[in-house]
Amino acid sequence: QKQLVESGGGLVQAGGSLTLSCTVYLSWFSLNQMGWYRQRPGKQRELVAVQISGGTTTYADSAKGRFALSRDVNKAMVYLQMNSLKPEDTAIYYCHANQRVNGLEYDYWGQGTQVTVSS
């Protein structure tokens, strides 16, 4: 059973834009935070952007000013708008959710979507 499903990755030229989407099959109101991570070739998975339940969003330095995380509660979707893409943004992007249920916390990951930025 999939709790998070990403879409929207692909190939784009440097300077271009992409929007990643994440469909959330979880109880929205039990979520502590939603976010996007990425894993670049040969690198560890890293934070791109995260939004806590109060609405505050934090971005990695590499994403500030270029990427924007948003959510649509009615559609149970989380988005990552990526502008001014660079070749170093090439990575597998993962949607992440942290959920609290009955005092316990659970982490969920999507299957990932490939983003390739050509120079």
PDB file of C-alpha atoms in Angstrom:
ATOM      1  CA  GLN A   1       0.000   0.000   0.000  1.00  0.00           C
ATOM      2  CA  LYS A   2       1.481   3.291  -1.094  1.00  0.00           C
ATOM      3  CA  GLN A   3       1.126   6.261   1.175  1.00  0.00           C
ATOM      4  CA  LEU A   4       2.986   8.800  -0.963  1.00  0.00           C
ATOM      5  CA  VAL A   5       3.207   8.806  -4.745  1.00  0.00           C
ATOM      6  CA  GLU A   6       5.385  11.278  -6.624  1.00  0.00           C
ATOM      7  CA  SER A   7       5.081  12.419 -10.209  1.00  0.00           C
ATOM      8  CA  GLY A   8       6.360  15.171 -12.455  1.00  0.00           C
ATOM      9  CA  GLY A   9      10.025  14.340 -12.846  1.00  0.00           C
ATOM     10  CA  GLY A  10      11.760  14.367 -16.184  1.00  0.00           C
ATOM     11  CA  LEU A  11      14.465  15.858 -18.329  1.00  0.00           C
ATOM     12  CA  VAL A  12      14.841  19.626 -18.512  1.00  0.00           C
ATOM     13  CA  GLN A  13      17.494  22.023 -19.743  1.00  0.00           C
ATOM     14  CA  ALA A  14      19.437  24.193 -17.341  1.00  0.00           C
ATOM     15  CA  GLY A  15      17.447  27.294 -16.491  1.00  0.00           C
ATOM     16  CA  GLY A  16      14.154  25.503 -16.970  1.00  0.00           C
ATOM     17  CA  SER A  17      11.401  24.635 -14.530  1.00  0.00           C
ATOM     18  CA  LEU A  18       9.619  21.551 -13.269  1.00  0.00           C
ATOM     19  CA  THR A  19       6.858  20.947 -10.783  1.00  0.00           C
ATOM     20  CA  LEU A  20       6.885  17.764  -8.747  1.00  0.00           C
ATOM     21  CA  SER A  21       3.668  16.469  -7.257  1.00  0.00           C
ATOM     22  CA  CYS A  22       3.091  14.147  -4.343  1.00  0.00           C
ATOM     23  CA  THR A  23      -0.261  12.504  -3.733  1.00  0.00           C
ATOM     24  CA  VAL A  24      -0.758  11.884  -0.033  1.00  0.00           C
ATOM     25  CA  TYR A  25      -2.733   8.788   0.955  1.00  0.00           C
ATOM     26  CA  LEU A  26      -2.480   9.514   4.672  1.00  0.00           C
ATOM     27  CA  SER A  27      -4.673  11.221   7.201  1.00  0.00           C
ATOM     28  CA  TRP A  28      -3.705  14.793   6.500  1.00  0.00           C
ATOM     29  CA  PHE A  29      -4.416  16.077   9.976  1.00  0.00           C
ATOM     30  CA  SER A  30      -2.123  13.525  11.622  1.00  0.00           C
ATOM     31  CA  LEU A  31       0.901  14.817   9.710  1.00  0.00           C
ATOM     32  CA  ASN A  32       3.628  16.642  11.622  1.00  0.00           C
ATOM     33  CA  GLN A  33       5.510  17.626   8.513  1.00  0.00           C
ATOM     34  CA  MET A  34       5.665  17.140   4.776  1.00  0.00           C
ATOM     35  CA  GLY A  35       8.670  17.681   2.603  1.00  0.00           C
ATOM     36  CA  TRP A  36      10.915  16.872  -0.291  1.00  0.00           C
ATOM     37  CA  TYR A  37      14.327  15.259  -0.205  1.00  0.00           C
ATOM     38  CA  ARG A  38      16.688  14.330  -2.992  1.00  0.00           C
ATOM     39  CA  GLN A  39      19.549  11.981  -3.621  1.00  0.00           C
ATOM     40  CA  ARG A  40      22.108  13.121  -6.137  1.00  0.00           C
ATOM     41  CA  PRO A  41      24.390  10.582  -7.834  1.00  0.00           C
ATOM     42  CA  GLY A  42      27.005   9.324  -5.389  1.00  0.00           C
ATOM     43  CA  LYS A  43      25.575  11.432  -2.559  1.00  0.00           C
ATOM     44  CA  GLN A  44      23.462  10.802   0.505  1.00  0.00           C
ATOM     45  CA  ARG A  45      19.829  11.778   0.614  1.00  0.00           C
ATOM     46  CA  GLU A  46      19.431  15.428   1.591  1.00  0.00           C
ATOM     47  CA  LEU A  47      16.679  17.793   2.567  1.00  0.00           C
ATOM     48  CA  VAL A  48      15.305  20.114  -0.098  1.00  0.00           C
ATOM     49  CA  ALA A  49      12.308  21.649   1.655  1.00  0.00           C
ATOM     50  CA  VAL A  50      10.092  20.777   4.597  1.00  0.00           C
ATOM     51  CA  GLN A  51       6.876  22.259   5.925  1.00  0.00           C
ATOM     52  CA  ILE A  52       5.748  21.635   9.487  1.00  0.00           C
ATOM     53  CA  SER A  53       2.106  21.380  10.470  1.00  0.00           C
ATOM     54  CA  GLY A  54       2.016  25.036  11.543  1.00  0.00           C
ATOM     55  CA  GLY A  55       2.877  26.081   8.014  1.00  0.00           C
ATOM     56  CA  THR A  56       6.503  27.171   8.409  1.00  0.00           C
ATOM     57  CA  THR A  57       8.640  26.043   5.499  1.00  0.00           C
ATOM     58  CA  THR A  58      12.385  25.527   5.615  1.00  0.00           C
ATOM     59  CA  TYR A  59      14.551  25.264   2.506  1.00  0.00           C
ATOM     60  CA  ALA A  60      18.035  23.970   1.932  1.00  0.00           C
ATOM     61  CA  ASP A  61      20.435  26.730   0.982  1.00  0.00           C
ATOM     62  CA  SER A  62      20.670  25.244  -2.498  1.00  0.00           C
ATOM     63  CA  ALA A  63      16.903  25.585  -2.915  1.00  0.00           C
ATOM     64  CA  LYS A  64      16.307  29.042  -1.472  1.00  0.00           C
ATOM     65  CA  GLY A  65      14.982  31.501  -3.987  1.00  0.00           C
ATOM     66  CA  ARG A  66      14.517  28.861  -6.674  1.00  0.00           C
ATOM     67  CA  PHE A  67      12.232  26.174  -5.222  1.00  0.00           C
ATOM     68  CA  ALA A  68       8.855  26.526  -3.557  1.00  0.00           C
ATOM     69  CA  LEU A  69       6.938  23.924  -1.557  1.00  0.00           C
ATOM     70  CA  SER A  70       3.182  24.181  -1.450  1.00  0.00           C
ATOM     71  CA  ARG A  71       0.264  21.984  -0.541  1.00  0.00           C
ATOM     72  CA  ASP A  72      -3.369  21.621  -1.445  1.00  0.00           C
ATOM     73  CA  VAL A  73      -5.189  20.024   1.461  1.00  0.00           C
ATOM     74  CA  ASN A  74      -8.416  19.599  -0.494  1.00  0.00           C
ATOM     75  CA  LYS A  75      -6.607  17.590  -3.148  1.00  0.00           C
ATOM     76  CA  ALA A  76      -4.246  15.903  -0.658  1.00  0.00           C
ATOM     77  CA  MET A  77      -1.302  17.038  -2.724  1.00  0.00           C
ATOM     78  CA  VAL A  78       2.110  18.491  -1.996  1.00  0.00           C
ATOM     79  CA  TYR A  79       4.089  20.243  -4.709  1.00  0.00           C
ATOM     80  CA  LEU A  80       7.642  21.321  -5.307  1.00  0.00           C
ATOM     81  CA  GLN A  81       7.972  24.067  -7.887  1.00  0.00           C
ATOM     82  CA  MET A  82      11.552  24.176  -9.144  1.00  0.00           C
ATOM     83  CA  ASN A  83      12.798  27.127 -11.173  1.00  0.00           C
ATOM     84  CA  SER A  84      16.181  28.088 -12.589  1.00  0.00           C
ATOM     85  CA  LEU A  85      17.253  24.472 -12.523  1.00  0.00           C
ATOM     86  CA  LYS A  86      20.933  23.634 -12.603  1.00  0.00           C
ATOM     87  CA  PRO A  87      22.730  20.433 -13.640  1.00  0.00           C
ATOM     88  CA  GLU A  88      23.611  19.909  -9.980  1.00  0.00           C
ATOM     89  CA  ASP A  89      19.894  19.607  -9.218  1.00  0.00           C
ATOM     90  CA  THR A  90      19.927  16.281 -11.046  1.00  0.00           C
ATOM     91  CA  ALA A  91      18.726  13.723  -8.519  1.00  0.00           C
ATOM     92  CA  ILE A  92      15.978  11.384  -7.482  1.00  0.00           C
ATOM     93  CA  TYR A  93      13.445  13.445  -5.566  1.00  0.00           C
ATOM     94  CA  TYR A  94      11.476  11.873  -2.752  1.00  0.00           C
ATOM     95  CA  CYS A  95       8.331  13.008  -1.019  1.00  0.00           C
ATOM     96  CA  HIS A  96       8.421  12.504   2.748  1.00  0.00           C
ATOM     97  CA  ALA A  97       5.825  12.636   5.517  1.00  0.00           C
ATOM     98  CA  ASN A  98       6.101  12.349   9.264  1.00  0.00           C
ATOM     99  CA  GLN A  99       2.917  11.246  10.957  1.00  0.00           C
ATOM    100  CA  ARG A 100       1.961  11.047  14.606  1.00  0.00           C
ATOM    101  CA  VAL A 101      -0.649   8.504  15.627  1.00  0.00           C
ATOM    102  CA  ASN A 102      -1.469   7.594  19.240  1.00  0.00           C
ATOM    103  CA  GLY A 103       1.757   9.155  20.453  1.00  0.00           C
ATOM    104  CA  LEU A 104       3.929   7.273  17.986  1.00  0.00           C
ATOM    105  CA  GLU A 105       5.665   8.773  14.972  1.00  0.00           C
ATOM    106  CA  TYR A 106       5.975   7.197  11.565  1.00  0.00           C
ATOM    107  CA  ASP A 107       8.026   8.211   8.555  1.00  0.00           C
ATOM    108  CA  TYR A 108       6.844   7.573   5.034  1.00  0.00           C
ATOM    109  CA  TRP A 109       8.668   7.917   1.727  1.00  0.00           C
ATOM    110  CA  GLY A 110       7.496   7.903  -1.831  1.00  0.00           C
ATOM    111  CA  GLN A 111       9.143   5.801  -4.485  1.00  0.00           C
ATOM    112  CA  GLY A 112      11.048   8.756  -5.912  1.00  0.00           C
ATOM    113  CA  THR A 113      10.969  10.582  -9.219  1.00  0.00           C
ATOM    114  CA  GLN A 114      13.992  11.261 -11.384  1.00  0.00           C
ATOM    115  CA  VAL A 115      14.895  14.820 -12.295  1.00  0.00           C
ATOM    116  CA  THR A 116      17.646  15.300 -14.853  1.00  0.00           C
ATOM    117  CA  VAL A 117      18.932  18.747 -15.742  1.00  0.00           C
ATOM    118  CA  SER A 118      21.061  18.983 -18.856  1.00  0.00           C
ATOM    119  CA  SER A 119      23.653  21.685 -19.357  1.00  0.00           C
TER     120      SER A 119
END
